[in-house]
Coordinates of C-alpha atoms in Angstrom, one line a residue:
Chain W
M1 CA 0.0 0.0 0.0
T2 CA 1.2 3.5 -0.7
A3 CA 1.6 5.4 2.6
P4 CA -0.5 8.5 2.8
R5 CA 1.7 11.6 2.6
S6 CA 1.4 14.2 5.3
A7 CA 1.9 17.8 4.3
P8 CA 3.9 19.4 7.2
G9 CA 6.0 22.4 6.9
S10 CA 5.9 25.0 4.2
S11 CA 4.0 24.3 1.0
L12 CA 5.1 24.9 -2.5
P13 CA 2.7 27.2 -4.5
V14 CA 0.3 25.4 -6.9
T15 CA 0.4 26.6 -10.5
E16 CA -1.2 25.3 -13.7
R17 CA 2.0 23.4 -14.4
T18 CA 2.6 22.0 -10.9
R19 CA -0.9 21.0 -10.1
H20 CA -1.1 17.2 -9.7
R21 CA -3.8 15.7 -12.0
R22 CA -3.5 11.9 -11.4
L23 CA -4.5 10.0 -8.3
R24 CA -2.6 6.7 -8.4
E25 CA 0.7 8.3 -7.8
Q26 CA 1.5 10.6 -5.0
G27 CA 2.0 14.3 -5.5
S28 CA 3.5 16.5 -2.9
L29 CA 3.8 20.2 -2.6
D30 CA 5.8 20.0 0.7
R31 CA 9.0 22.0 0.4
A32 CA 10.9 19.6 2.7
E33 CA 10.0 16.8 0.3
L34 CA 11.4 18.8 -2.6
D35 CA 14.5 19.6 -0.7
A36 CA 15.0 15.9 0.1
V37 CA 14.6 14.7 -3.5
L38 CA 17.0 17.4 -4.7
A39 CA 19.5 16.7 -1.9
A40 CA 19.6 12.9 -2.8
G41 CA 20.9 13.5 -6.3
F42 CA 23.4 15.4 -8.4
V43 CA 22.3 14.7 -12.0
C44 CA 19.2 16.2 -13.4
H45 CA 17.5 16.1 -16.8
L46 CA 17.3 19.6 -18.3
G47 CA 14.5 20.2 -20.8
V48 CA 15.0 23.1 -23.2
T49 CA 13.7 24.1 -26.5
V50 CA 16.4 24.7 -29.1
D51 CA 15.3 25.8 -32.6
G52 CA 11.8 24.8 -31.9
T53 CA 12.8 21.3 -30.8
V54 CA 12.8 20.0 -27.3
M55 CA 16.1 18.6 -26.0
V56 CA 16.5 16.7 -22.7
V57 CA 20.1 16.9 -21.5
P58 CA 21.5 15.2 -18.5
T59 CA 23.7 17.5 -16.4
V60 CA 25.0 18.0 -12.9
Y61 CA 23.3 20.5 -10.6
G62 CA 23.5 21.9 -7.1
S63 CA 20.7 23.1 -4.9
D64 CA 21.0 25.5 -2.0
G65 CA 17.3 25.2 -1.0
S66 CA 16.0 28.2 -2.9
T67 CA 18.0 28.0 -6.2
L68 CA 19.1 25.2 -8.4
Y69 CA 22.4 25.8 -10.2
F70 CA 23.5 24.1 -13.4
H71 CA 26.4 24.9 -15.7
G72 CA 28.3 23.9 -18.8
S73 CA 30.6 25.2 -21.4
V74 CA 29.6 28.6 -22.9
A75 CA 29.6 26.7 -26.2
S76 CA 26.9 24.3 -25.1
R77 CA 23.7 24.6 -27.2
S78 CA 21.2 23.9 -24.5
L79 CA 22.6 26.5 -22.1
V80 CA 22.9 29.2 -24.7
A81 CA 19.3 28.5 -25.6
S82 CA 18.0 28.6 -22.0
P83 CA 18.2 32.3 -20.9
G84 CA 14.9 33.9 -21.4
A85 CA 13.0 30.7 -22.1
T86 CA 11.2 28.5 -19.6
V87 CA 12.9 25.2 -18.9
C88 CA 11.9 22.1 -16.9
V89 CA 14.5 20.4 -14.7
T90 CA 13.6 17.0 -13.5
V91 CA 15.5 14.9 -10.9
T92 CA 14.4 11.3 -10.5
H93 CA 15.4 8.5 -8.2
V94 CA 14.3 5.0 -9.1
D95 CA 13.7 3.0 -5.9
G96 CA 12.3 -0.3 -7.2
L97 CA 10.1 -2.3 -9.5
V98 CA 6.5 -2.7 -8.4
L99 CA 5.6 -6.3 -9.5
A100 CA 1.8 -6.7 -9.3
R101 CA -0.4 -9.7 -10.0
S102 CA -1.5 -8.0 -13.2
V103 CA 0.8 -6.4 -15.8
F104 CA -1.5 -3.4 -15.8
E105 CA -0.7 -2.6 -12.2
H106 CA 3.1 -2.9 -12.6
G107 CA 5.0 0.2 -11.9
V108 CA 8.0 1.8 -10.4
N109 CA 8.7 3.1 -6.9
Y110 CA 10.4 6.5 -7.3
R111 CA 10.9 10.0 -6.1
S112 CA 10.9 12.8 -8.7
A113 CA 11.1 16.6 -8.6
M114 CA 10.2 18.9 -11.5
V115 CA 11.2 22.5 -11.4
Y116 CA 9.9 25.1 -13.9
G117 CA 11.3 28.5 -14.6
V118 CA 13.3 30.9 -16.6
P119 CA 17.0 30.4 -15.7
R120 CA 19.1 33.4 -15.0
L121 CA 22.7 33.6 -16.3
V122 CA 24.9 34.3 -13.3
T123 CA 27.3 37.1 -14.0
D124 CA 28.3 38.4 -10.6
E125 CA 31.7 36.8 -9.8
A126 CA 31.0 36.2 -6.1
E127 CA 27.6 34.6 -6.9
K128 CA 29.2 32.5 -9.6
R129 CA 31.8 31.2 -7.2
A130 CA 29.1 30.4 -4.6
G131 CA 27.0 28.7 -7.2
L132 CA 29.9 26.6 -8.5
R133 CA 30.7 25.7 -4.9
C134 CA 27.1 24.6 -4.3
L135 CA 27.2 22.5 -7.5
T136 CA 30.6 20.9 -6.7
E137 CA 29.6 20.1 -3.1
Q138 CA 26.3 18.6 -4.2
S139 CA 28.0 15.5 -5.7
A140 CA 31.3 15.6 -3.9
P141 CA 31.2 17.2 -0.4
G142 CA 34.6 18.4 0.6
Q143 CA 36.0 18.8 -2.9
W144 CA 35.6 22.5 -3.2
D145 CA 38.1 23.0 -0.3
Y146 CA 40.3 20.0 -1.4
A147 CA 40.7 20.5 -5.2
R148 CA 42.1 23.6 -7.0
R149 CA 39.3 26.1 -7.3
P150 CA 38.5 27.8 -10.6
N151 CA 40.7 30.6 -11.7
R152 CA 39.5 33.7 -13.6
K153 CA 39.9 32.1 -17.0
E154 CA 38.1 29.0 -16.0
L155 CA 35.3 31.0 -14.4
A156 CA 34.9 33.0 -17.6
A157 CA 34.7 29.8 -19.7
T158 CA 31.8 28.5 -17.5
A159 CA 28.2 29.5 -18.0
L160 CA 26.4 29.2 -14.7
L161 CA 22.6 29.3 -14.6
A162 CA 20.4 29.8 -11.6
L163 CA 16.9 28.5 -11.5
S164 CA 14.5 29.5 -8.7
L165 CA 12.8 26.6 -6.9
D166 CA 9.6 28.7 -6.5
E167 CA 7.7 26.7 -9.1
A168 CA 8.3 23.0 -8.4
S169 CA 6.5 19.8 -7.6
V170 CA 7.3 16.4 -6.3
K171 CA 5.9 13.0 -7.2
L172 CA 6.7 9.7 -5.6
R173 CA 5.4 6.2 -5.2
T174 CA 6.3 3.9 -2.3
G175 CA 5.2 0.5 -1.1
A176 CA 3.6 -2.6 -2.4
P177 CA 1.5 -3.2 -5.5
D178 CA -2.1 -2.0 -5.5
D179 CA -3.9 -5.2 -6.6
G180 CA -3.5 -7.2 -3.4
E181 CA -7.2 -6.7 -2.4
G182 CA -8.8 -7.0 -5.8
P183 CA -9.9 -10.1 -7.7
D184 CA -6.3 -10.7 -9.0
A185 CA -5.2 -11.7 -5.5
E186 CA -7.0 -15.0 -6.1
L187 CA -4.5 -15.9 -8.8
G188 CA -2.0 -16.9 -6.1
L189 CA 0.8 -15.1 -7.8
W190 CA 3.8 -13.7 -6.0
A191 CA 3.7 -9.9 -5.9
G192 CA 5.9 -7.3 -4.3
V193 CA 8.7 -4.9 -4.9
L194 CA 12.2 -5.6 -6.3
P195 CA 14.3 -2.8 -4.7
L196 CA 16.9 -0.9 -6.7
R197 CA 19.9 0.3 -4.7
T198 CA 22.6 2.8 -5.7
E199 CA 25.8 2.9 -3.7
W200 CA 29.2 4.3 -4.0
G201 CA 32.0 1.9 -4.9
T202 CA 35.7 1.8 -3.9
P203 CA 37.6 4.9 -5.3
E204 CA 39.6 4.1 -8.4
P205 CA 42.8 6.2 -8.4
D206 CA 44.0 7.9 -11.5
P207 CA 46.7 5.5 -13.0
L208 CA 49.0 8.5 -13.2
L209 CA 49.1 8.8 -9.4
A210 CA 51.8 7.2 -7.2
A211 CA 50.9 3.7 -6.3
D212 CA 50.6 4.5 -2.6
A213 CA 48.3 7.5 -3.1
V214 CA 45.4 7.4 -0.7
P215 CA 42.1 9.2 -1.3
P216 CA 41.2 11.8 1.3
A217 CA 38.6 10.7 3.9
H218 CA 35.8 12.8 2.3
I219 CA 36.1 10.5 -0.7
G220 CA 37.3 7.2 0.7
D221 CA 34.7 7.1 3.4
R222 CA 31.8 7.1 0.9
A223 CA 32.6 3.6 -0.4
G224 CA 29.6 1.3 0.3
R225 CA 27.3 4.1 1.3
P226 CA 23.9 4.6 -0.4
A227 CA 24.0 7.2 -3.2
S228 CA 20.5 8.4 -3.5
Chain A
M1 CA 42.1 8.6 -19.8
T2 CA 39.1 8.2 -21.8
A3 CA 39.3 5.2 -24.1
P4 CA 39.0 6.1 -27.8
R5 CA 35.8 4.7 -29.2
S6 CA 35.8 2.6 -32.2
A7 CA 32.9 2.7 -34.6
P8 CA 32.2 -0.8 -35.7
G9 CA 29.0 -2.2 -37.0
S10 CA 26.2 -0.1 -38.4
S11 CA 26.2 3.6 -37.9
L12 CA 23.4 5.9 -36.8
P13 CA 22.6 8.7 -39.3
V14 CA 23.9 12.1 -38.4
T15 CA 21.3 14.9 -38.3
E16 CA 21.5 18.5 -37.3
R17 CA 20.1 17.4 -33.9
T18 CA 22.3 14.4 -33.3
R19 CA 25.7 15.8 -34.6
H20 CA 28.1 15.9 -31.7
R21 CA 29.5 19.3 -31.2
R22 CA 31.8 19.1 -28.2
L23 CA 35.1 17.2 -28.0
R24 CA 35.8 16.5 -24.3
E25 CA 33.0 14.0 -24.0
Q26 CA 32.6 11.1 -26.3
G27 CA 29.9 10.9 -28.9
S28 CA 29.1 7.7 -30.6
L29 CA 26.9 7.0 -33.6
D30 CA 27.4 3.2 -33.3
R31 CA 24.0 1.5 -33.3
A32 CA 25.3 -1.3 -31.0
E33 CA 26.3 1.4 -28.5
L34 CA 22.8 2.8 -28.6
D35 CA 21.3 -0.6 -28.2
A36 CA 23.5 -1.3 -25.2
V37 CA 22.6 2.0 -23.4
L38 CA 18.9 1.4 -24.0
A39 CA 19.1 -2.3 -22.9
A40 CA 20.8 -1.3 -19.6
G41 CA 17.8 0.8 -18.4
F42 CA 14.0 0.9 -18.1
V43 CA 13.3 4.5 -17.1
C44 CA 13.7 7.4 -19.6
H45 CA 13.1 11.1 -19.4
L46 CA 10.5 12.1 -22.0
G47 CA 10.7 15.8 -23.1
V48 CA 7.5 17.2 -24.6
T49 CA 6.1 20.6 -25.2
V50 CA 2.7 21.1 -23.5
D51 CA 0.9 24.5 -24.1
G52 CA 4.2 26.0 -25.2
T53 CA 6.1 24.8 -22.1
V54 CA 8.7 22.0 -22.1
M55 CA 8.0 19.2 -19.6
V56 CA 10.5 16.5 -18.7
V57 CA 8.6 13.4 -17.4
P58 CA 10.3 10.2 -16.1
T59 CA 8.5 7.2 -17.5
V60 CA 9.2 3.5 -18.2
Y61 CA 10.1 2.3 -21.7
G62 CA 10.9 -0.7 -23.7
S63 CA 13.2 -1.0 -26.8
D64 CA 13.1 -3.7 -29.4
G65 CA 16.1 -2.5 -31.2
S66 CA 14.3 -0.4 -33.8
T67 CA 11.4 1.1 -31.8
L68 CA 11.2 2.6 -28.3
Y69 CA 7.8 2.1 -26.6
F70 CA 6.5 4.2 -23.8
H71 CA 3.0 4.4 -22.3
G72 CA 0.7 5.9 -19.7
S73 CA -2.8 6.6 -18.9
V74 CA -4.9 8.1 -21.7
A75 CA -5.5 10.9 -19.3
S76 CA -1.8 11.9 -19.1
R77 CA -1.1 15.3 -20.3
S78 CA 2.4 14.7 -21.7
L79 CA 1.3 11.7 -23.8
V80 CA -1.8 13.4 -25.2
A81 CA 0.4 16.3 -26.2
S82 CA 3.0 14.0 -27.9
P83 CA 1.4 12.7 -31.1
G84 CA 2.4 14.9 -34.0
A85 CA 5.0 16.8 -32.1
T86 CA 8.7 16.0 -31.9
V87 CA 9.8 14.7 -28.6
C88 CA 13.2 13.9 -27.1
V89 CA 13.7 10.8 -25.0
T90 CA 16.8 10.6 -22.9
V91 CA 18.2 7.5 -21.1
T92 CA 21.1 8.1 -18.7
H93 CA 23.2 5.8 -16.6
V94 CA 25.5 7.5 -14.1
D95 CA 28.7 5.4 -13.6
G96 CA 30.8 7.6 -11.3
L97 CA 32.2 10.9 -10.2
V98 CA 35.3 12.1 -11.9
L99 CA 37.4 13.8 -9.2
A100 CA 40.1 15.8 -10.8
R101 CA 42.9 17.9 -9.4
S102 CA 41.0 21.0 -10.4
V103 CA 37.3 21.7 -9.8
F104 CA 37.1 22.8 -13.5
E105 CA 38.0 19.3 -14.7
H106 CA 35.5 17.5 -12.4
G107 CA 32.8 15.6 -14.2
V108 CA 30.7 12.5 -14.4
N109 CA 31.3 9.1 -16.0
Y110 CA 28.1 8.2 -17.7
R111 CA 26.3 6.7 -20.7
S112 CA 23.4 8.5 -22.3
A113 CA 21.2 8.1 -25.3
M114 CA 19.0 10.7 -26.8
V115 CA 16.3 9.8 -29.3
Y116 CA 14.3 12.4 -31.3
G117 CA 11.2 11.8 -33.3
V118 CA 7.4 12.1 -33.6
P119 CA 5.8 9.3 -31.6
R120 CA 3.1 7.3 -33.2
L121 CA 0.1 6.3 -31.2
V122 CA -0.2 2.5 -31.5
T123 CA -3.8 1.5 -32.3
D124 CA -3.4 -2.0 -33.8
E125 CA -4.2 -4.5 -31.0
A126 CA -1.5 -7.0 -31.9
E127 CA 1.1 -4.3 -32.0
K128 CA -0.1 -2.9 -28.8
R129 CA 0.2 -6.2 -27.0
A130 CA 3.7 -6.7 -28.5
G131 CA 4.7 -3.2 -27.5
L132 CA 3.4 -3.7 -23.9
R133 CA 5.2 -7.0 -23.7
C134 CA 8.5 -5.3 -24.8
L135 CA 7.9 -2.6 -22.2
T136 CA 7.2 -5.0 -19.4
E137 CA 10.0 -7.3 -20.3
Q138 CA 12.5 -4.4 -20.4
S139 CA 12.4 -4.0 -16.6
A140 CA 11.1 -7.4 -15.5
P141 CA 12.0 -10.2 -17.9
G142 CA 9.7 -13.1 -17.3
Q143 CA 6.8 -11.1 -15.9
W144 CA 4.8 -10.9 -19.2
D145 CA 4.4 -14.7 -19.0
Y146 CA 4.1 -14.9 -15.2
A147 CA 1.6 -12.1 -14.4
R148 CA -1.9 -11.6 -15.7
R149 CA -1.7 -10.0 -19.1
P150 CA -3.9 -6.9 -19.9
N151 CA -7.5 -7.5 -20.8
R152 CA -9.4 -5.5 -23.4
K153 CA -10.5 -2.9 -20.9
E154 CA -7.0 -2.4 -19.6
L155 CA -5.6 -2.3 -23.1
A156 CA -8.1 0.4 -24.1
A157 CA -7.2 2.5 -21.0
T158 CA -3.5 2.4 -22.0
A159 CA -2.0 4.8 -24.5
L160 CA 1.0 3.2 -26.1
L161 CA 3.4 5.3 -28.1
A162 CA 6.1 4.1 -30.5
L163 CA 9.2 6.2 -31.3
S164 CA 11.5 5.1 -34.1
L165 CA 15.2 4.8 -33.1
D166 CA 16.2 6.2 -36.5
E167 CA 17.3 9.6 -35.1
A168 CA 19.4 9.0 -32.0
S169 CA 22.8 9.6 -30.5
V170 CA 24.9 8.3 -27.7
K171 CA 27.3 10.2 -25.4
L172 CA 29.4 8.7 -22.8
R173 CA 32.5 9.3 -20.7
T174 CA 34.7 6.7 -19.1
G175 CA 38.0 6.6 -17.3
A176 CA 40.2 8.9 -15.1
P177 CA 40.2 12.7 -14.9
D178 CA 41.9 14.6 -17.8
D179 CA 44.3 16.8 -15.7
G180 CA 46.9 14.1 -14.8
E181 CA 49.4 15.3 -17.3
G182 CA 48.9 19.0 -16.9
P183 CA 50.4 21.5 -14.4
D184 CA 47.8 20.6 -11.8
A185 CA 49.4 17.1 -11.4
E186 CA 52.2 19.0 -9.4
L187 CA 49.7 19.8 -6.7
G188 CA 50.0 16.3 -5.4
L189 CA 46.3 15.9 -4.9
W190 CA 44.5 12.6 -5.0
A191 CA 42.4 12.2 -8.2
G192 CA 40.4 9.4 -9.7
V193 CA 36.9 8.1 -10.0
L194 CA 34.3 7.3 -7.3
P195 CA 32.2 4.7 -9.0
L196 CA 28.4 4.6 -8.6
R197 CA 26.8 1.2 -8.6
T198 CA 23.2 0.2 -9.0
E199 CA 22.1 -3.2 -8.1
W200 CA 18.9 -5.1 -7.3
G201 CA 18.0 -5.8 -3.7
T202 CA 16.2 -8.6 -2.0
P203 CA 12.6 -8.9 -3.2
E204 CA 10.1 -7.4 -0.7
P205 CA 6.9 -9.4 -0.7
D206 CA 3.5 -7.7 -0.7
P207 CA 2.4 -7.9 3.0
L208 CA -0.9 -9.3 1.8
L209 CA 0.8 -12.5 0.6
A210 CA 1.1 -15.6 2.7
A211 CA 4.2 -15.6 4.9
D212 CA 5.7 -18.5 3.1
A213 CA 5.3 -17.0 -0.4
V214 CA 8.5 -17.3 -2.5
P215 CA 9.2 -15.1 -5.5
P216 CA 9.6 -16.9 -8.8
A217 CA 13.2 -17.4 -10.0
H218 CA 13.1 -14.7 -12.7
I219 CA 12.6 -12.2 -9.8
G220 CA 14.4 -13.8 -6.9
D221 CA 17.6 -14.5 -8.9
R222 CA 18.1 -10.8 -9.6
A223 CA 19.0 -9.9 -6.0
G224 CA 22.6 -8.6 -5.9
R225 CA 22.9 -8.3 -9.6
P226 CA 24.0 -5.1 -11.3
A227 CA 21.0 -3.1 -12.5
S228 CA 22.5 -0.8 -15.3

């Protein structure tokens, strides 16, 4: 059974685009839920329209709770096309397969956030550094202070975009299949969830490093930990 | 180092949309590479334009090597909007974090396929059953024959869309960071890849099943296996 979702804390505003229209899956407009989905990932799918055609591009992001940052080479088509146009950024975590008695009731347990808005090109140098820090720390906490930070030339070669989290929604599904109390339960078939797990593996050193090089704790300690 | 990609076998046609424009990441127009990326997953991100706004929706898919099938309730906005309009379907597998000496060279090892086209609503009943079988077997091989297959009413309530794989491209990145032979190597920092692994967990039975219910082998045998 899908657990009912409470709606504590602050709510996300409902717009024509974020209003949930279907009942079988769970929509949430709880900001804490949005923050949790965004915090659990670091790759989003950015939807933009380029020359009249939609493109969906996987890219890394960072979220500071009110703004989602994403970046890329200044030469990248999708980023050049973004400023001024509404984009949709989707972050999805797949948690398992829902294996029901009937094919029709099969599905996926997942958590997904969709953010709509017009991205703003970040030009202020201090904000650009803060945004890149947010983006770097999202996937690799500790790396901003450990690795060499961007110099002026690298900063200039990077287009950083900021997308407000003001218009966003969350959808998720949890729990067992939905046909356990219907007529199909009589079929005597096994039903349940096959969970999908993501975890970090053992760090693989660059072959150019000395053989005895040891990863710093903020990297090495992640091996074996859940990744979403 | 990123391994050079050979281009054996049949090639995917190059179009204005699928031409690779950037050098640092690897583009491939090898059909076998496309098939491999699609075969390794079951959730795609579907980009459609609805009322002039791009939407990126996670959804399950099946691929038979020449056609990608995806579905949904007839009531779903994004699917109703699709027929006649070009969509972009993206499938992404994240394989690891590329942790370089410099923040600028940080990145992600990944495999990603993008498919462009105008989806066709499948109306022929035999093709609809074949497409739904393909879609079901993509994530859960064995379930089409094990579970109860769709009846006429369920079939009618499902919109199945078929997208040709004729216009598609693959991008991927593998291997160590790229700054091991540049001046940043002198910094003496650890660099390498933190791999990300997805695997299937132990099946979780529906609590409504008898306590001694055992999953069939085609489900139970997947526990602990890589999932992408």
